[in-house]
GROMACS .gro file of C-alpha atoms in nm:
model
  146
    1UNK     CA    1  10.299   9.164   7.258
    2UNK     CA    2  10.418   8.846   7.427
    3UNK     CA    3  10.507   8.928   7.792
    4UNK     CA    4  10.807   8.694   7.775
    5UNK     CA    5  10.961   8.920   7.507
    6UNK     CA    6  10.957   9.224   7.736
    7UNK     CA    7  11.259   9.207   7.964
    8UNK     CA    8  11.092   9.457   8.197
    9UNK     CA    9  10.775   9.250   8.247
   10UNK     CA   10  10.931   9.007   8.501
   11UNK     CA   11  11.066   9.306   8.697
   12UNK     CA   12  10.718   9.455   8.716
   13UNK     CA   13  10.564   9.132   8.837
   14UNK     CA   14  10.838   9.060   9.089
   15UNK     CA   15  10.827   9.412   9.234
   16UNK     CA   16  10.454   9.406   9.308
   17UNK     CA   17  10.456   9.043   9.423
   18UNK     CA   18  10.746   9.104   9.661
   19UNK     CA   19  10.579   9.398   9.835
   20UNK     CA   20  10.235   9.233   9.842
   21UNK     CA   21  10.368   8.909   9.996
   22UNK     CA   22  10.579   9.099  10.253
   23UNK     CA   23  10.277   9.310  10.350
   24UNK     CA   24  10.070   8.996  10.404
   25UNK     CA   25  10.354   8.834  10.599
   26UNK     CA   26  10.385   9.123  10.844
   27UNK     CA   27  10.036   9.272  10.857
   28UNK     CA   28   9.789   9.013  10.728
   29UNK     CA   29   9.492   9.092  10.508
   30UNK     CA   30   9.470   9.456  10.403
   31UNK     CA   31   9.089   9.443  10.420
   32UNK     CA   32   9.106   9.371  10.794
   33UNK     CA   33   9.304   9.693  10.838
   34UNK     CA   34   9.081   9.881  10.591
   35UNK     CA   35   9.390   9.955  10.380
   36UNK     CA   36   9.417   9.942  10.002
   37UNK     CA   37   9.712   9.792   9.811
   38UNK     CA   38   9.793   9.921   9.464
   39UNK     CA   39  10.041   9.784   9.213
   40UNK     CA   40  10.098  10.027   8.923
   41UNK     CA   41  10.336  10.009   8.628
   42UNK     CA   42  10.447  10.226   8.340
   43UNK     CA   43  10.586  10.078   8.021
   44UNK     CA   44  10.644  10.388   7.807
   45UNK     CA   45  10.953  10.465   7.605
   46UNK     CA   46  11.215  10.728   7.675
   47UNK     CA   47  11.395  10.839   7.989
   48UNK     CA   48  11.210  10.767   8.314
   49UNK     CA   49  10.917  10.616   8.125
   50UNK     CA   50  10.942  10.270   8.282
   51UNK     CA   51  10.872  10.223   8.649
   52UNK     CA   52  10.690  10.005   8.898
   53UNK     CA   53  10.508  10.140   9.202
   54UNK     CA   54  10.351   9.965   9.500
   55UNK     CA   55  10.131  10.168   9.734
   56UNK     CA   56   9.972  10.096  10.069
   57UNK     CA   57   9.691  10.342  10.135
   58UNK     CA   58   9.477  10.415  10.437
   59UNK     CA   59   9.182  10.594  10.273
   60UNK     CA   60   9.034  10.685  10.612
   61UNK     CA   61   9.361  10.829  10.741
   62UNK     CA   62   9.474  11.026  10.438
   63UNK     CA   63   9.812  10.852  10.435
   64UNK     CA   64   9.992  10.627  10.189
   65UNK     CA   65  10.329  10.457  10.166
   66UNK     CA   66  10.463  10.447   9.813
   67UNK     CA   67  10.753  10.234   9.690
   68UNK     CA   68  10.879  10.310   9.339
   69UNK     CA   69  11.148  10.150   9.125
   70UNK     CA   70  11.297  10.283   8.800
   71UNK     CA   71  11.464   9.987   8.623
   72UNK     CA   72  11.658  10.202   8.376
   73UNK     CA   73  11.852  10.380   8.650
   74UNK     CA   74  11.802  10.126   8.931
   75UNK     CA   75  11.659  10.407   9.144
   76UNK     CA   76  11.431  10.315   9.433
   77UNK     CA   77  11.215  10.551   9.639
   78UNK     CA   78  11.022  10.484   9.960
   79UNK     CA   79  10.793  10.767  10.065
   80UNK     CA   80  10.520  10.833  10.317
   81UNK     CA   81  10.258  11.062  10.165
   82UNK     CA   82  10.037  11.255  10.405
   83UNK     CA   83   9.735  11.456  10.289
   84UNK     CA   84   9.734  11.804  10.436
   85UNK     CA   85   9.532  12.113  10.353
   86UNK     CA   86   9.615  12.220  10.092
   87UNK     CA   87   9.801  11.939   9.916
   88UNK     CA   88  10.029  11.664  10.031
   89UNK     CA   89  10.356  11.619  10.225
   90UNK     CA   90  10.616  11.363  10.120
   91UNK     CA   91  10.838  11.203  10.382
   92UNK     CA   92  11.139  10.992  10.284
   93UNK     CA   93  11.113  10.666  10.478
   94UNK     CA   94  11.494  10.630  10.483
   95UNK     CA   95  11.531  10.972  10.649
   96UNK     CA   96  11.238  10.908  10.884
   97UNK     CA   97  11.377  10.569  10.993
   98UNK     CA   98  11.730  10.703  11.048
   99UNK     CA   99  11.613  11.017  11.230
  100UNK     CA  100  11.407  10.807  11.473
  101UNK     CA  101  11.671  10.535  11.517
  102UNK     CA  102  11.458  10.266  11.352
  103UNK     CA  103  11.724  10.172  11.095
  104UNK     CA  104  12.082  10.264  11.014
  105UNK     CA  105  12.062  10.154  10.651
  106UNK     CA  106  11.869  10.286  10.353
  107UNK     CA  107  11.756  10.152  10.019
  108UNK     CA  108  12.102  10.182   9.856
  109UNK     CA  109  12.260   9.955  10.119
  110UNK     CA  110  11.976   9.705  10.094
  111UNK     CA  111  12.008   9.697   9.714
  112UNK     CA  112  12.386   9.649   9.734
  113UNK     CA  113  12.357   9.343   9.958
  114UNK     CA  114  12.031   9.191   9.830
  115UNK     CA  115  12.156   9.002   9.526
  116UNK     CA  116  11.893   8.823   9.321
  117UNK     CA  117  11.608   8.890   9.566
  118UNK     CA  118  11.639   9.269   9.562
  119UNK     CA  119  11.267   9.348   9.573
  120UNK     CA  120  11.195   9.092   9.844
  121UNK     CA  121  11.485   9.234  10.045
  122UNK     CA  122  11.360   9.591  10.003
  123UNK     CA  123  11.004   9.491  10.096
  124UNK     CA  124  11.116   9.301  10.405
  125UNK     CA  125  11.344   9.587  10.513
  126UNK     CA  126  11.079   9.857  10.490
  127UNK     CA  127  10.772   9.665  10.600
  128UNK     CA  128  10.967   9.483  10.873
  129UNK     CA  129  11.093   9.815  11.011
  130UNK     CA  130  10.742   9.958  11.003
  131UNK     CA  131  10.602   9.646  11.171
  132UNK     CA  132  10.869   9.658  11.444
  133UNK     CA  133  10.888  10.030  11.514
  134UNK     CA  134  10.592  10.223  11.376
  135UNK     CA  135  10.304   9.989  11.279
  136UNK     CA  136  10.051  10.273  11.307
  137UNK     CA  137  10.238  10.506  11.068
  138UNK     CA  138   9.939  10.518  10.832
  139UNK     CA  139   9.698  10.619  11.108
  140UNK     CA  140   9.611  10.990  11.126
  141UNK     CA  141   9.692  11.014  11.499
  142UNK     CA  142  10.047  10.875  11.456
  143UNK     CA  143  10.279  11.172  11.514
  144UNK     CA  144  10.558  11.201  11.259
  145UNK     CA  145  10.750  11.468  11.449
  146UNK     CA  146  10.825  11.462  11.822
   0.00000   0.00000   0.00000
């Protein structure tokens, strides 16, 4: 299949590129931090079968930040995933930011004002907030609750 024929292909590329470039802008090289960056995509058919995900993982800290976009519904999720015994906890970054006074706006407001550069705007909003207010959020000793 020719990638130019798939209208979702540019969305997938732009999503991952936007978050990767914003990460490098704010934090530098992921290898220096011992973090891993993942860019995953699904191209299936049917409801909720297409999505793009970008993850930032600290393998030593048991924490990841996951950004996910569903192009069919326009739904965006930003979650902090923390490994606990047993299993995993999911924290909404929008709720976490608002609860701690880091940001008054969430992904819906960013999407509504972003225009053509929606993924770059989302990436800069989330990674910029993390850089400014909680740069150690992926470290195991960073306390999520006061």
